[in-house]
Amino acid sequence: MASADLREKIKEVAVKHFNKNGFYGTTIRNIANDVNCSLPMIYYYYKNKKELFDEIIKKEFFNIIKKQVSSLTMENVIDFYTKFIYDLNNLSDYDKQVYRLGIKVYMSFDGDEELKNLMDEWEKTILPRHYQILKPYLKNIDNEVAVVRTLVHLLETMIENIVVKNRFLPENEIREEIEIVLRGCQ
Amino acid sequence: MASADLREKIKEVAVKHFNKNGFYGTTIRNIANDVNCSLPMIYYYYKNKKELFDEIIKKEFFNIIKKQVSSLTMENVIDFYTKFIYDLNNLSDYDKQVYRLGIKVYMSFDGDEELKNLMDEWEKTILPRHYQILKPYLKNIDNEVAVVRTLVHLLETMIENIVVKNRFLPENEIREEIEIVLRGCQ
DNA sequence: CTCTATATCTAACGTTCGTTAGTATTTTAT
DNA sequence: ATAAAATACTAACGAACGTTAGATATAGAG
């Protein structure tokens, strides 16, 4: 097997194991078994178990998040947010599992303090970003901040449904819920 | 120490450990250390680690949930749901941690298949129950089901904020968000 | 006071874990 | 073709784990 491929395959399998059994429930031996390589090969490519876990969150998870953020606003906010959520349905299995593991860490259900701090930093940027996106459409609304907060809360549950509970969310249901919160805008 | 007390204390400490480190990251030795008893005492009161974990979910968690469900509807839905969520802030530390562990299992971030099935059964009852509560107030609304679904989604995020992320949610913020979703009712 | 049941302990068993030392194989560069 | 570097393996170490055997202490009943 070509070297870079094996390194990626290890990470891919590790994501599944960390998701299913958590950091402590995952063993290097089980990963090596599923990858069909010997146990020390994991240590050839990763310093130790923690570094493997860290790389998944720090590189893979935040890559997905950054990709998502760079998706551009459309002329219609409701269309934009509907697409924003609906597109999660079509994430690759690997991306979905990485996302799921990220949420697990985000809720401090797994991972260490350092990763949790990264997540807290990330979380702080969420509300302001959506406030910027929504601002132009919130002219004739009195409780601007509450609407943004409510929408972000709603988005969070929908993301969890798709990514954590692995459910398909139909576009019309997503749109309905977003419309209920943003009804009265523009 | 009186016998029944020790049994409860073990469970109390176990909840903290399972929350912080997950099922596999929790060791009977660490629990015994924190409880200040010898290791085999855990096995005197619980068959094994799994039974200890199971009892927390099956008895403690579902007790909290059942208590919550039995809270009676008030004349005003918005008051009712605001109180429903706000009261979570005042849960005891122990109850909050038990609730948190339950959510962890609910999202299948921990626990085994059997517990996950219990959670799935529970989940099926959520939407219908809230539909019953809201029905009288949804007369002049066309998309009844979507409103109920959106509200339940919103409640879920707020519960997670209080119980999982351990944040205090002020009553006015809770009310604002519920009002946004239920605006136009009654 | 003694017997018995309950509550608690020390010590250990066998297993599995993360990790590494040491060695062999394959690829690449010259 | 051969030396060097990269990739892979077998085997093992020491530590920690879940669990239990067996002994000891405590308390209530007669």
PDB file of N, CA, C and O in Angstrom, chain B residues 34-75:
ATOM      1  N   ASP B  34     -12.685   7.938  44.787  1.00  0.00           N
ATOM      2  CA  ASP B  34     -13.457   9.149  45.071  1.00  0.00           C
ATOM      3  C   ASP B  34     -14.517   8.911  46.152  1.00  0.00           C
ATOM      4  O   ASP B  34     -14.869   9.822  46.901  1.00  0.00           O
ATOM      5  N   VAL B  35     -15.019   7.694  46.182  1.00  0.00           N
ATOM      6  CA  VAL B  35     -16.036   7.372  47.185  1.00  0.00           C
ATOM      7  C   VAL B  35     -15.379   7.142  48.548  1.00  0.00           C
ATOM      8  O   VAL B  35     -16.026   7.247  49.587  1.00  0.00           O
ATOM      9  N   ASN B  36     -14.057   6.858  48.495  1.00  0.00           N
ATOM     10  CA  ASN B  36     -13.317   6.543  49.714  1.00  0.00           C
ATOM     11  C   ASN B  36     -13.754   5.208  50.313  1.00  0.00           C
ATOM     12  O   ASN B  36     -13.968   5.080  51.524  1.00  0.00           O
ATOM     13  N   CYS B  37     -13.892   4.259  49.423  1.00  0.00           N
ATOM     14  CA  CYS B  37     -14.170   2.897  49.874  1.00  0.00           C
ATOM     15  C   CYS B  37     -13.276   1.964  49.085  1.00  0.00           C
ATOM     16  O   CYS B  37     -12.620   2.372  48.127  1.00  0.00           O
ATOM     17  N   SER B  38     -13.227   0.725  49.479  1.00  0.00           N
ATOM     18  CA  SER B  38     -12.373  -0.205  48.750  1.00  0.00           C
ATOM     19  C   SER B  38     -13.055  -0.635  47.460  1.00  0.00           C
ATOM     20  O   SER B  38     -14.270  -0.555  47.311  1.00  0.00           O
ATOM     21  N   LEU B  39     -12.238  -1.104  46.563  1.00  0.00           N
ATOM     22  CA  LEU B  39     -12.687  -1.453  45.215  1.00  0.00           C
ATOM     23  C   LEU B  39     -13.808  -2.501  45.190  1.00  0.00           C
ATOM     24  O   LEU B  39     -14.793  -2.342  44.458  1.00  0.00           O
ATOM     25  N   PRO B  40     -13.699  -3.585  45.953  1.00  0.00           N
ATOM     26  CA  PRO B  40     -14.748  -4.620  45.848  1.00  0.00           C
ATOM     27  C   PRO B  40     -16.105  -4.172  46.380  1.00  0.00           C
ATOM     28  O   PRO B  40     -17.113  -4.843  46.125  1.00  0.00           O
ATOM     29  N   MET B  41     -16.130  -3.076  47.103  1.00  0.00           N
ATOM     30  CA  MET B  41     -17.432  -2.598  47.590  1.00  0.00           C
ATOM     31  C   MET B  41     -18.366  -2.231  46.443  1.00  0.00           C
ATOM     32  O   MET B  41     -19.586  -2.353  46.549  1.00  0.00           O
ATOM     33  N   ILE B  42     -17.761  -1.783  45.344  1.00  0.00           N
ATOM     34  CA  ILE B  42     -18.581  -1.471  44.165  1.00  0.00           C
ATOM     35  C   ILE B  42     -19.304  -2.745  43.725  1.00  0.00           C
ATOM     36  O   ILE B  42     -20.475  -2.724  43.380  1.00  0.00           O
ATOM     37  N   TYR B  43     -18.567  -3.861  43.785  1.00  0.00           N
ATOM     38  CA  TYR B  43     -19.143  -5.129  43.330  1.00  0.00           C
ATOM     39  C   TYR B  43     -20.089  -5.729  44.370  1.00  0.00           C
ATOM     40  O   TYR B  43     -20.823  -6.657  44.073  1.00  0.00           O
ATOM     41  N   TYR B  44     -19.989  -5.211  45.571  1.00  0.00           N
ATOM     42  CA  TYR B  44     -20.933  -5.668  46.592  1.00  0.00           C
ATOM     43  C   TYR B  44     -22.325  -5.102  46.296  1.00  0.00           C
ATOM     44  O   TYR B  44     -23.337  -5.766  46.511  1.00  0.00           O
ATOM     45  N   TYR B  45     -22.361  -3.902  45.765  1.00  0.00           N
ATOM     46  CA  TYR B  45     -23.665  -3.268  45.515  1.00  0.00           C
ATOM     47  C   TYR B  45     -24.111  -3.347  44.053  1.00  0.00           C
ATOM     48  O   TYR B  45     -25.299  -3.230  43.762  1.00  0.00           O
ATOM     49  N   TYR B  46     -23.178  -3.514  43.153  1.00  0.00           N
ATOM     50  CA  TYR B  46     -23.530  -3.616  41.724  1.00  0.00           C
ATOM     51  C   TYR B  46     -22.817  -4.813  41.105  1.00  0.00           C
ATOM     52  O   TYR B  46     -21.655  -5.059  41.405  1.00  0.00           O
ATOM     53  N   LYS B  47     -23.543  -5.515  40.246  1.00  0.00           N
ATOM     54  CA  LYS B  47     -22.992  -6.735  39.659  1.00  0.00           C
ATOM     55  C   LYS B  47     -21.695  -6.445  38.921  1.00  0.00           C
ATOM     56  O   LYS B  47     -20.719  -7.169  39.049  1.00  0.00           O
ATOM     57  N   ASN B  48     -21.705  -5.412  38.131  1.00  0.00           N
ATOM     58  CA  ASN B  48     -20.492  -5.028  37.400  1.00  0.00           C
ATOM     59  C   ASN B  48     -20.647  -3.586  36.881  1.00  0.00           C
ATOM     60  O   ASN B  48     -21.647  -2.926  37.149  1.00  0.00           O
ATOM     61  N   LYS B  49     -19.688  -3.129  36.144  1.00  0.00           N
ATOM     62  CA  LYS B  49     -19.673  -1.739  35.669  1.00  0.00           C
ATOM     63  C   LYS B  49     -20.899  -1.425  34.818  1.00  0.00           C
ATOM     64  O   LYS B  49     -21.515  -0.375  34.966  1.00  0.00           O
ATOM     65  N   LYS B  50     -21.221  -2.345  33.939  1.00  0.00           N
ATOM     66  CA  LYS B  50     -22.358  -2.130  33.045  1.00  0.00           C
ATOM     67  C   LYS B  50     -23.667  -1.936  33.824  1.00  0.00           C
ATOM     68  O   LYS B  50     -24.479  -1.086  33.495  1.00  0.00           O
ATOM     69  N   GLU B  51     -23.846  -2.776  34.874  1.00  0.00           N
ATOM     70  CA  GLU B  51     -25.091  -2.674  35.641  1.00  0.00           C
ATOM     71  C   GLU B  51     -25.183  -1.327  36.357  1.00  0.00           C
ATOM     72  O   GLU B  51     -26.267  -0.753  36.487  1.00  0.00           O
ATOM     73  N   LEU B  52     -24.026  -0.833  36.790  1.00  0.00           N
ATOM     74  CA  LEU B  52     -23.980   0.478  37.428  1.00  0.00           C
ATOM     75  C   LEU B  52     -24.403   1.564  36.442  1.00  0.00           C
ATOM     76  O   LEU B  52     -25.249   2.428  36.733  1.00  0.00           O
ATOM     77  N   PHE B  53     -23.831   1.505  35.263  1.00  0.00           N
ATOM     78  CA  PHE B  53     -24.183   2.468  34.213  1.00  0.00           C
ATOM     79  C   PHE B  53     -25.668   2.357  33.859  1.00  0.00           C
ATOM     80  O   PHE B  53     -26.385   3.363  33.786  1.00  0.00           O
ATOM     81  N   ASP B  54     -26.121   1.131  33.663  1.00  0.00           N
ATOM     82  CA  ASP B  54     -27.515   0.899  33.276  1.00  0.00           C
ATOM     83  C   ASP B  54     -28.489   1.467  34.304  1.00  0.00           C
ATOM     84  O   ASP B  54     -29.504   2.071  33.944  1.00  0.00           O
ATOM     85  N   GLU B  55     -28.181   1.237  35.586  1.00  0.00           N
ATOM     86  CA  GLU B  55     -29.119   1.706  36.611  1.00  0.00           C
ATOM     87  C   GLU B  55     -29.255   3.230  36.573  1.00  0.00           C
ATOM     88  O   GLU B  55     -30.337   3.769  36.790  1.00  0.00           O
ATOM     89  N   ILE B  56     -28.151   3.900  36.312  1.00  0.00           N
ATOM     90  CA  ILE B  56     -28.192   5.363  36.243  1.00  0.00           C
ATOM     91  C   ILE B  56     -29.152   5.822  35.150  1.00  0.00           C
ATOM     92  O   ILE B  56     -29.967   6.713  35.353  1.00  0.00           O
ATOM     93  N   ILE B  57     -29.054   5.201  34.009  1.00  0.00           N
ATOM     94  CA  ILE B  57     -29.924   5.596  32.899  1.00  0.00           C
ATOM     95  C   ILE B  57     -31.357   5.122  33.142  1.00  0.00           C
ATOM     96  O   ILE B  57     -32.307   5.907  33.108  1.00  0.00           O
ATOM     97  N   LYS B  58     -31.505   3.816  33.403  1.00  0.00           N
ATOM     98  CA  LYS B  58     -32.856   3.233  33.467  1.00  0.00           C
ATOM     99  C   LYS B  58     -33.661   3.791  34.623  1.00  0.00           C
ATOM    100  O   LYS B  58     -34.863   4.047  34.485  1.00  0.00           O
ATOM    101  N   LYS B  59     -33.041   3.957  35.784  1.00  0.00           N
ATOM    102  CA  LYS B  59     -33.797   4.461  36.935  1.00  0.00           C
ATOM    103  C   LYS B  59     -33.688   5.973  37.072  1.00  0.00           C
ATOM    104  O   LYS B  59     -34.690   6.682  36.993  1.00  0.00           O
ATOM    105  N   GLU B  60     -32.480   6.459  37.251  1.00  0.00           N
ATOM    106  CA  GLU B  60     -32.295   7.873  37.585  1.00  0.00           C
ATOM    107  C   GLU B  60     -32.720   8.793  36.439  1.00  0.00           C
ATOM    108  O   GLU B  60     -33.485   9.748  36.642  1.00  0.00           O
ATOM    109  N   PHE B  61     -32.224   8.524  35.251  1.00  0.00           N
ATOM    110  CA  PHE B  61     -32.539   9.416  34.134  1.00  0.00           C
ATOM    111  C   PHE B  61     -34.028   9.428  33.821  1.00  0.00           C
ATOM    112  O   PHE B  61     -34.648  10.489  33.750  1.00  0.00           O
ATOM    113  N   PHE B  62     -34.605   8.243  33.687  1.00  0.00           N
ATOM    114  CA  PHE B  62     -36.007   8.205  33.295  1.00  0.00           C
ATOM    115  C   PHE B  62     -36.919   8.709  34.407  1.00  0.00           C
ATOM    116  O   PHE B  62     -38.030   9.171  34.139  1.00  0.00           O
ATOM    117  N   ASN B  63     -36.453   8.649  35.641  1.00  0.00           N
ATOM    118  CA  ASN B  63     -37.214   9.283  36.725  1.00  0.00           C
ATOM    119  C   ASN B  63     -37.308  10.794  36.534  1.00  0.00           C
ATOM    120  O   ASN B  63     -38.387  11.379  36.675  1.00  0.00           O
ATOM    121  N   ILE B  64     -36.186  11.395  36.213  1.00  0.00           N
ATOM    122  CA  ILE B  64     -36.192  12.850  35.978  1.00  0.00           C
ATOM    123  C   ILE B  64     -37.129  13.188  34.835  1.00  0.00           C
ATOM    124  O   ILE B  64     -37.925  14.116  34.907  1.00  0.00           O
ATOM    125  N   ILE B  65     -37.015  12.412  33.766  1.00  0.00           N
ATOM    126  CA  ILE B  65     -37.848  12.655  32.592  1.00  0.00           C
ATOM    127  C   ILE B  65     -39.327  12.530  32.941  1.00  0.00           C
ATOM    128  O   ILE B  65     -40.141  13.376  32.566  1.00  0.00           O
ATOM    129  N   LYS B  66     -39.657  11.485  33.695  1.00  0.00           N
ATOM    130  CA  LYS B  66     -41.066  11.269  34.033  1.00  0.00           C
ATOM    131  C   LYS B  66     -41.595  12.394  34.919  1.00  0.00           C
ATOM    132  O   LYS B  66     -42.735  12.838  34.765  1.00  0.00           O
ATOM    133  N   LYS B  67     -40.755  12.848  35.854  1.00  0.00           N
ATOM    134  CA  LYS B  67     -41.140  13.967  36.698  1.00  0.00           C
ATOM    135  C   LYS B  67     -41.453  15.186  35.838  1.00  0.00           C
ATOM    136  O   LYS B  67     -42.437  15.879  36.044  1.00  0.00           O
ATOM    137  N   GLN B  68     -40.606  15.402  34.837  1.00  0.00           N
ATOM    138  CA  GLN B  68     -40.770  16.553  33.956  1.00  0.00           C
ATOM    139  C   GLN B  68     -42.080  16.466  33.171  1.00  0.00           C
ATOM    140  O   GLN B  68     -42.774  17.464  33.000  1.00  0.00           O
ATOM    141  N   VAL B  69     -42.393  15.271  32.704  1.00  0.00           N
ATOM    142  CA  VAL B  69     -43.600  15.091  31.885  1.00  0.00           C
ATOM    143  C   VAL B  69     -44.851  15.345  32.719  1.00  0.00           C
ATOM    144  O   VAL B  69     -45.831  15.915  32.237  1.00  0.00           O
ATOM    145  N   SER B  70     -44.795  14.945  33.985  1.00  0.00           N
ATOM    146  CA  SER B  70     -46.000  15.057  34.811  1.00  0.00           C
ATOM    147  C   SER B  70     -46.310  16.486  35.227  1.00  0.00           C
ATOM    148  O   SER B  70     -47.341  16.742  35.832  1.00  0.00           O
ATOM    149  N   SER B  71     -45.409  17.410  34.909  1.00  0.00           N
ATOM    150  CA  SER B  71     -45.704  18.817  35.205  1.00  0.00           C
ATOM    151  C   SER B  71     -46.890  19.243  34.352  1.00  0.00           C
ATOM    152  O   SER B  71     -46.930  19.017  33.159  1.00  0.00           O
ATOM    153  N   LEU B  72     -47.869  19.858  35.015  1.00  0.00           N
ATOM    154  CA  LEU B  72     -49.152  20.085  34.337  1.00  0.00           C
ATOM    155  C   LEU B  72     -49.151  21.320  33.430  1.00  0.00           C
ATOM    156  O   LEU B  72     -48.451  22.300  33.672  1.00  0.00           O
ATOM    157  N   THR B  73     -49.934  21.256  32.394  1.00  0.00           N
ATOM    158  CA  THR B  73     -50.093  22.382  31.487  1.00  0.00           C
ATOM    159  C   THR B  73     -50.708  23.573  32.221  1.00  0.00           C
ATOM    160  O   THR B  73     -51.527  23.404  33.104  1.00  0.00           O
ATOM    161  N   MET B  74     -50.281  24.781  31.847  1.00  0.00           N
ATOM    162  CA  MET B  74     -50.901  25.982  32.415  1.00  0.00           C
ATOM    163  C   MET B  74     -51.837  26.585  31.370  1.00  0.00           C
ATOM    164  O   MET B  74     -51.867  26.136  30.231  1.00  0.00           O
ATOM    165  N   GLU B  75     -52.553  27.631  31.776  1.00  0.00           N
ATOM    166  CA  GLU B  75     -53.512  28.204  30.816  1.00  0.00           C
ATOM    167  C   GLU B  75     -52.820  28.845  29.626  1.00  0.00           C
ATOM    168  O   GLU B  75     -53.330  28.879  28.524  1.00  0.00           O
TER     169      GLU B  75
END
